[in-house]
Amino acid sequence: MSNTRAYVEALLQPFTESDDGSETATLDYHGLHGFLTALTICPTDLTEQERNESIFDGEVELPTASANELNELIARMQTTIDRGFNDEDEGFSLTCQSEELEDHDDEALANWCTGFMVAHFLNEETWFGTNEQEICELLLPIMLASGLFDDEQEFQDIRKDSKLTEDMCSQIPEVLMELYLIFNAPEEKKPHASGKRHS
C-alpha cells in the first residue's frame, strides 16, 4: 500500500491547507482509509460528488486527471480493505503503526477514526437499523479515539482513566472485524484471526 499512500498524499496535500496557511478539514491518507473502511463495512450509495465533498469537507473542482486518479486510488484502497476483512491469515490492518493504537492522543489514529465517523454520519440510519445497542457499543472506541466527542461527559470520564482509554483504542481492529461481520456476514461466527495492527 506504500505506493498508493504516496499517491494519495500527493493528491490530497494541496487541499489540506487554506490560503491563510491554516489546516482544513480535508481528510488525510489515514482519514481517507478510515472513511473507506466505514463504507466497506456499511456500504452507502454516494455519488462521486457527495463522496468528494465528504473527503474534502466541501465542494471541490478536481481536474479531470486528478479526479480519475482519485477514483483509481480509492478503488485500489477499497479492494485492499475488503480483502483484509476476508483474509483469516493476515486480517484487517489499520494504516497506523501497532504501537499508535495504545497512544490515544496519536494524530494518525485520531484522523483515521475521524474519517471513519465522517462516513458513518452519512448513513447513521442504516448503521443503527438493526442491533442498535451492539453497534453503539462497538463504535465507542472509534468515537473515543476520533476526539470528536471530547466535549461530552461520557467521553471525558473515559479519558480520565488512561488505562481504559488505551485498552479501548487497542480494541479497534477487532471491533472493526465484528462490525464487518454484522453487516456482511451476519450468520458467521467471529473469524479465527483478529484484525492485525500494522502499517
PDB file of C-alpha atoms in Angstrom:
ATOM      1  CA  MET A   1       0.000   0.000   0.000  1.00  0.00           C
ATOM      2  CA  SER A   2       3.056   2.266   0.275  1.00  0.00           C
ATOM      3  CA  ASN A   3       2.896   3.473  -3.336  1.00  0.00           C
ATOM      4  CA  THR A   4      -0.833   4.034  -3.020  1.00  0.00           C
ATOM      5  CA  ARG A   5      -0.246   6.060   0.119  1.00  0.00           C
ATOM      6  CA  ALA A   6       2.340   8.260  -1.598  1.00  0.00           C
ATOM      7  CA  TYR A   7      -0.014   8.962  -4.498  1.00  0.00           C
ATOM      8  CA  VAL A   8      -2.948   9.697  -2.173  1.00  0.00           C
ATOM      9  CA  GLU A   9      -0.914  12.051  -0.014  1.00  0.00           C
ATOM     10  CA  ALA A  10       0.386  13.906  -3.070  1.00  0.00           C
ATOM     11  CA  LEU A  11      -3.156  14.312  -4.399  1.00  0.00           C
ATOM     12  CA  LEU A  12      -4.671  15.461  -1.091  1.00  0.00           C
ATOM     13  CA  GLN A  13      -1.816  17.670   0.122  1.00  0.00           C
ATOM     14  CA  PRO A  14      -2.775  20.822  -1.847  1.00  0.00           C
ATOM     15  CA  PHE A  15      -6.199  20.746  -0.159  1.00  0.00           C
ATOM     16  CA  THR A  16      -5.014  20.291   3.435  1.00  0.00           C
ATOM     17  CA  GLU A  17      -4.183  23.970   3.932  1.00  0.00           C
ATOM     18  CA  SER A  18      -6.294  27.039   3.245  1.00  0.00           C
ATOM     19  CA  ASP A  19      -4.981  30.199   1.615  1.00  0.00           C
ATOM     20  CA  ASP A  20      -4.102  31.676   5.007  1.00  0.00           C
ATOM     21  CA  GLY A  21      -1.990  28.655   5.925  1.00  0.00           C
ATOM     22  CA  SER A  22      -4.433  27.143   8.417  1.00  0.00           C
ATOM     23  CA  GLU A  23      -5.311  23.476   8.248  1.00  0.00           C
ATOM     24  CA  THR A  24      -8.542  22.464   6.537  1.00  0.00           C
ATOM     25  CA  ALA A  25     -10.839  19.565   7.363  1.00  0.00           C
ATOM     26  CA  THR A  26      -9.794  17.662   4.238  1.00  0.00           C
ATOM     27  CA  LEU A  27      -9.131  14.040   5.158  1.00  0.00           C
ATOM     28  CA  ASP A  28      -5.507  12.937   5.019  1.00  0.00           C
ATOM     29  CA  TYR A  29      -4.406   9.454   3.957  1.00  0.00           C
ATOM     30  CA  HIS A  30      -5.293   7.912   7.319  1.00  0.00           C
ATOM     31  CA  GLY A  31      -8.636   9.705   7.348  1.00  0.00           C
ATOM     32  CA  LEU A  32      -9.437   8.544   3.828  1.00  0.00           C
ATOM     33  CA  HIS A  33      -8.600   4.958   4.794  1.00  0.00           C
ATOM     34  CA  GLY A  34     -10.932   5.225   7.786  1.00  0.00           C
ATOM     35  CA  PHE A  35     -13.626   6.778   5.587  1.00  0.00           C
ATOM     36  CA  LEU A  36     -13.374   3.957   3.041  1.00  0.00           C
ATOM     37  CA  THR A  37     -13.284   1.331   5.776  1.00  0.00           C
ATOM     38  CA  ALA A  38     -16.642   2.552   7.087  1.00  0.00           C
ATOM     39  CA  LEU A  39     -18.068   2.492   3.561  1.00  0.00           C
ATOM     40  CA  THR A  40     -16.764  -1.064   3.124  1.00  0.00           C
ATOM     41  CA  ILE A  41     -18.374  -2.192   6.375  1.00  0.00           C
ATOM     42  CA  CYS A  42     -21.701  -0.490   5.710  1.00  0.00           C
ATOM     43  CA  PRO A  43     -21.944   0.494   2.027  1.00  0.00           C
ATOM     44  CA  THR A  44     -23.554   3.851   1.362  1.00  0.00           C
ATOM     45  CA  ASP A  45     -24.896   4.901  -2.019  1.00  0.00           C
ATOM     46  CA  LEU A  46     -22.936   8.081  -2.717  1.00  0.00           C
ATOM     47  CA  THR A  47     -22.409   9.968  -5.927  1.00  0.00           C
ATOM     48  CA  GLU A  48     -18.823  10.847  -6.760  1.00  0.00           C
ATOM     49  CA  GLN A  49     -19.599  14.464  -5.876  1.00  0.00           C
ATOM     50  CA  GLU A  50     -21.075  13.534  -2.488  1.00  0.00           C
ATOM     51  CA  ARG A  51     -18.117  11.310  -1.728  1.00  0.00           C
ATOM     52  CA  ASN A  52     -15.616  14.008  -2.678  1.00  0.00           C
ATOM     53  CA  GLU A  53     -17.445  16.655  -0.650  1.00  0.00           C
ATOM     54  CA  SER A  54     -17.043  14.407   2.387  1.00  0.00           C
ATOM     55  CA  ILE A  55     -13.362  13.822   1.696  1.00  0.00           C
ATOM     56  CA  PHE A  56     -12.572  17.482   1.054  1.00  0.00           C
ATOM     57  CA  ASP A  57     -15.127  18.897   3.517  1.00  0.00           C
ATOM     58  CA  GLY A  58     -16.950  20.876   0.868  1.00  0.00           C
ATOM     59  CA  GLU A  59     -17.303  21.340  -2.848  1.00  0.00           C
ATOM     60  CA  VAL A  60     -14.119  20.926  -4.819  1.00  0.00           C
ATOM     61  CA  GLU A  61     -13.377  21.084  -8.525  1.00  0.00           C
ATOM     62  CA  LEU A  62     -10.757  18.488  -9.378  1.00  0.00           C
ATOM     63  CA  PRO A  63      -9.044  18.485 -12.762  1.00  0.00           C
ATOM     64  CA  THR A  64     -10.184  15.511 -14.819  1.00  0.00           C
ATOM     65  CA  ALA A  65      -6.832  13.777 -14.468  1.00  0.00           C
ATOM     66  CA  SER A  66      -6.849  14.216 -10.673  1.00  0.00           C
ATOM     67  CA  ALA A  67     -10.452  13.039 -10.394  1.00  0.00           C
ATOM     68  CA  ASN A  68      -9.655   9.924 -12.401  1.00  0.00           C
ATOM     69  CA  GLU A  69      -6.564   9.282 -10.301  1.00  0.00           C
ATOM     70  CA  LEU A  70      -8.542   9.671  -7.072  1.00  0.00           C
ATOM     71  CA  ASN A  71     -11.188   7.227  -8.307  1.00  0.00           C
ATOM     72  CA  GLU A  72      -8.493   4.683  -9.179  1.00  0.00           C
ATOM     73  CA  LEU A  73      -6.725   5.084  -5.833  1.00  0.00           C
ATOM     74  CA  ILE A  74      -9.976   4.775  -3.898  1.00  0.00           C
ATOM     75  CA  ALA A  75     -10.917   1.616  -5.802  1.00  0.00           C
ATOM     76  CA  ARG A  76      -7.494   0.171  -5.041  1.00  0.00           C
ATOM     77  CA  MET A  77      -7.766   1.050  -1.342  1.00  0.00           C
ATOM     78  CA  GLN A  78     -11.271  -0.376  -1.038  1.00  0.00           C
ATOM     79  CA  THR A  79     -10.165  -3.632  -2.656  1.00  0.00           C
ATOM     80  CA  THR A  80      -7.331  -3.917  -0.134  1.00  0.00           C
ATOM     81  CA  ILE A  81      -9.644  -3.100   2.770  1.00  0.00           C
ATOM     82  CA  ASP A  82     -12.244  -5.655   1.729  1.00  0.00           C
ATOM     83  CA  ARG A  83      -9.552  -8.278   1.161  1.00  0.00           C
ATOM     84  CA  GLY A  84      -8.237  -7.648   4.663  1.00  0.00           C
ATOM     85  CA  PHE A  85     -11.621  -8.313   6.225  1.00  0.00           C
ATOM     86  CA  ASN A  86     -11.834 -11.608   4.353  1.00  0.00           C
ATOM     87  CA  ASP A  87      -8.281 -12.828   4.935  1.00  0.00           C
ATOM     88  CA  GLU A  88      -8.214 -15.004   8.058  1.00  0.00           C
ATOM     89  CA  ASP A  89      -4.419 -15.305   7.953  1.00  0.00           C
ATOM     90  CA  GLU A  90      -3.470 -11.650   7.756  1.00  0.00           C
ATOM     91  CA  GLY A  91      -6.622  -9.961   8.993  1.00  0.00           C
ATOM     92  CA  PHE A  92      -7.641  -6.324   8.619  1.00  0.00           C
ATOM     93  CA  SER A  93      -4.927  -3.688   9.005  1.00  0.00           C
ATOM     94  CA  LEU A  94      -5.207  -0.078  10.059  1.00  0.00           C
ATOM     95  CA  THR A  95      -2.863   2.375   8.369  1.00  0.00           C
ATOM     96  CA  CYS A  96      -1.447   3.273  11.791  1.00  0.00           C
ATOM     97  CA  GLN A  97       1.506   1.558  13.431  1.00  0.00           C
ATOM     98  CA  SER A  98       0.564  -1.010  16.068  1.00  0.00           C
ATOM     99  CA  GLU A  99       2.069   0.982  18.906  1.00  0.00           C
ATOM    100  CA  GLU A 100      -0.004   4.015  17.948  1.00  0.00           C
ATOM    101  CA  LEU A 101      -3.226   2.241  18.877  1.00  0.00           C
ATOM    102  CA  GLU A 102      -2.217   2.382  22.515  1.00  0.00           C
ATOM    103  CA  ASP A 103      -1.480   6.099  22.179  1.00  0.00           C
ATOM    104  CA  HIS A 104      -4.942   7.590  22.350  1.00  0.00           C
ATOM    105  CA  ASP A 105      -3.538  11.037  21.557  1.00  0.00           C
ATOM    106  CA  ASP A 106      -1.887   9.886  18.342  1.00  0.00           C
ATOM    107  CA  GLU A 107      -2.804  12.140  15.423  1.00  0.00           C
ATOM    108  CA  ALA A 108      -2.791   9.388  12.795  1.00  0.00           C
ATOM    109  CA  LEU A 109      -5.195   7.247  14.809  1.00  0.00           C
ATOM    110  CA  ALA A 110      -7.425  10.247  15.511  1.00  0.00           C
ATOM    111  CA  ASN A 111      -7.503  11.146  11.821  1.00  0.00           C
ATOM    112  CA  TRP A 112      -8.290   7.551  10.860  1.00  0.00           C
ATOM    113  CA  CYS A 113     -11.189   7.410  13.300  1.00  0.00           C
ATOM    114  CA  THR A 114     -12.418  10.847  12.229  1.00  0.00           C
ATOM    115  CA  GLY A 115     -12.579   9.671   8.619  1.00  0.00           C
ATOM    116  CA  PHE A 116     -14.491   6.595   9.733  1.00  0.00           C
ATOM    117  CA  MET A 117     -17.011   8.722  11.617  1.00  0.00           C
ATOM    118  CA  VAL A 118     -17.445  11.088   8.647  1.00  0.00           C
ATOM    119  CA  ALA A 119     -18.654   8.125   6.579  1.00  0.00           C
ATOM    120  CA  HIS A 120     -20.740   6.826   9.478  1.00  0.00           C
ATOM    121  CA  PHE A 121     -22.571  10.149   9.808  1.00  0.00           C
ATOM    122  CA  LEU A 122     -23.598   9.942   6.147  1.00  0.00           C
ATOM    123  CA  ASN A 123     -25.702   6.863   6.795  1.00  0.00           C
ATOM    124  CA  GLU A 124     -26.480   6.608  10.520  1.00  0.00           C
ATOM    125  CA  GLU A 125     -29.974   5.244   9.880  1.00  0.00           C
ATOM    126  CA  THR A 126     -28.595   2.142   8.173  1.00  0.00           C
ATOM    127  CA  TRP A 127     -25.860   1.662  10.755  1.00  0.00           C
ATOM    128  CA  PHE A 128     -28.421   1.634  13.542  1.00  0.00           C
ATOM    129  CA  GLY A 129     -31.163  -0.127  11.604  1.00  0.00           C
ATOM    130  CA  THR A 130     -30.558  -3.402  13.450  1.00  0.00           C
ATOM    131  CA  ASN A 131     -28.603  -4.342  16.575  1.00  0.00           C
ATOM    132  CA  GLU A 132     -28.502  -0.673  17.552  1.00  0.00           C
ATOM    133  CA  GLN A 133     -27.225  -1.299  21.074  1.00  0.00           C
ATOM    134  CA  GLU A 134     -24.446  -3.618  19.890  1.00  0.00           C
ATOM    135  CA  ILE A 135     -23.414  -1.228  17.124  1.00  0.00           C
ATOM    136  CA  CYS A 136     -23.261   1.676  19.582  1.00  0.00           C
ATOM    137  CA  GLU A 137     -21.039  -0.297  21.919  1.00  0.00           C
ATOM    138  CA  LEU A 138     -18.734  -1.393  19.113  1.00  0.00           C
ATOM    139  CA  LEU A 139     -18.429   2.152  17.769  1.00  0.00           C
ATOM    140  CA  LEU A 140     -17.478   3.550  21.173  1.00  0.00           C
ATOM    141  CA  PRO A 141     -13.675   3.010  20.866  1.00  0.00           C
ATOM    142  CA  ILE A 142     -13.650   4.626  17.414  1.00  0.00           C
ATOM    143  CA  MET A 143     -15.702   7.560  18.653  1.00  0.00           C
ATOM    144  CA  LEU A 144     -13.343   7.940  21.612  1.00  0.00           C
ATOM    145  CA  ALA A 145     -10.151   7.844  19.533  1.00  0.00           C
ATOM    146  CA  SER A 146     -11.536  10.320  16.987  1.00  0.00           C
ATOM    147  CA  GLY A 147     -11.660  13.093  19.565  1.00  0.00           C
ATOM    148  CA  LEU A 148     -14.878  14.375  18.013  1.00  0.00           C
ATOM    149  CA  PHE A 149     -16.842  13.761  21.189  1.00  0.00           C
ATOM    150  CA  ASP A 150     -14.380  15.027  23.793  1.00  0.00           C
ATOM    151  CA  ASP A 151     -16.832  17.684  24.975  1.00  0.00           C
ATOM    152  CA  GLU A 152     -19.335  15.010  26.042  1.00  0.00           C
ATOM    153  CA  GLN A 153     -19.237  13.945  29.668  1.00  0.00           C
ATOM    154  CA  GLU A 154     -19.205  10.216  28.916  1.00  0.00           C
ATOM    155  CA  PHE A 155     -16.007  10.516  26.903  1.00  0.00           C
ATOM    156  CA  GLN A 156     -14.425  12.924  29.371  1.00  0.00           C
ATOM    157  CA  ASP A 157     -14.981  10.338  32.096  1.00  0.00           C
ATOM    158  CA  ILE A 158     -13.369   7.600  29.994  1.00  0.00           C
ATOM    159  CA  ARG A 159     -10.344   9.724  29.177  1.00  0.00           C
ATOM    160  CA  LYS A 160      -9.716  10.313  32.871  1.00  0.00           C
ATOM    161  CA  ASP A 161      -8.783   6.621  33.031  1.00  0.00           C
ATOM    162  CA  SER A 162      -5.749   6.345  30.758  1.00  0.00           C
ATOM    163  CA  LYS A 163      -5.584   2.545  31.048  1.00  0.00           C
ATOM    164  CA  LEU A 164      -9.235   2.183  29.996  1.00  0.00           C
ATOM    165  CA  THR A 165      -8.689   4.610  27.133  1.00  0.00           C
ATOM    166  CA  GLU A 166      -5.631   2.715  25.909  1.00  0.00           C
ATOM    167  CA  ASP A 167      -7.436  -0.610  26.175  1.00  0.00           C
ATOM    168  CA  MET A 168     -10.395   0.676  24.183  1.00  0.00           C
ATOM    169  CA  CYS A 169      -8.206   2.122  21.437  1.00  0.00           C
ATOM    170  CA  SER A 170      -6.244  -1.128  21.152  1.00  0.00           C
ATOM    171  CA  GLN A 171      -9.515  -2.980  20.505  1.00  0.00           C
ATOM    172  CA  ILE A 172     -10.336  -1.044  17.333  1.00  0.00           C
ATOM    173  CA  PRO A 173      -9.136  -3.664  14.782  1.00  0.00           C
ATOM    174  CA  GLU A 174     -11.176  -6.380  16.490  1.00  0.00           C
ATOM    175  CA  VAL A 175     -14.163  -4.042  16.729  1.00  0.00           C
ATOM    176  CA  LEU A 176     -13.960  -3.336  13.005  1.00  0.00           C
ATOM    177  CA  MET A 177     -13.920  -7.045  12.217  1.00  0.00           C
ATOM    178  CA  GLU A 178     -17.034  -7.558  14.329  1.00  0.00           C
ATOM    179  CA  LEU A 179     -18.793  -4.666  12.615  1.00  0.00           C
ATOM    180  CA  TYR A 180     -17.871  -6.050   9.202  1.00  0.00           C
ATOM    181  CA  LEU A 181     -19.321  -9.438  10.071  1.00  0.00           C
ATOM    182  CA  ILE A 182     -22.541  -7.923  11.419  1.00  0.00           C
ATOM    183  CA  PHE A 183     -23.212  -6.097   8.144  1.00  0.00           C
ATOM    184  CA  ASN A 184     -21.687  -8.515   5.653  1.00  0.00           C
ATOM    185  CA  ALA A 185     -21.782 -11.995   7.171  1.00  0.00           C
ATOM    186  CA  PRO A 186     -24.364 -11.972   9.981  1.00  0.00           C
ATOM    187  CA  GLU A 187     -24.624 -15.776  10.022  1.00  0.00           C
ATOM    188  CA  GLU A 188     -20.921 -16.325  10.511  1.00  0.00           C
ATOM    189  CA  LYS A 189     -19.076 -16.528  13.787  1.00  0.00           C
ATOM    190  CA  LYS A 190     -16.082 -14.347  14.510  1.00  0.00           C
ATOM    191  CA  PRO A 191     -13.056 -15.261  12.398  1.00  0.00           C
ATOM    192  CA  HIS A 192     -10.191 -17.216  13.902  1.00  0.00           C
ATOM    193  CA  ALA A 193      -7.764 -14.390  13.245  1.00  0.00           C
ATOM    194  CA  SER A 194      -8.362 -10.970  14.714  1.00  0.00           C
ATOM    195  CA  GLY A 195      -7.505  -7.801  12.838  1.00  0.00           C
ATOM    196  CA  LYS A 196      -3.826  -7.020  12.963  1.00  0.00           C
ATOM    197  CA  ARG A 197      -2.395  -3.625  13.715  1.00  0.00           C
ATOM    198  CA  HIS A 198       0.405  -2.617  11.396  1.00  0.00           C
ATOM    199  CA  SER A 199       1.026  -0.192   8.615  1.00  0.00           C
TER     200      SER A 199
END
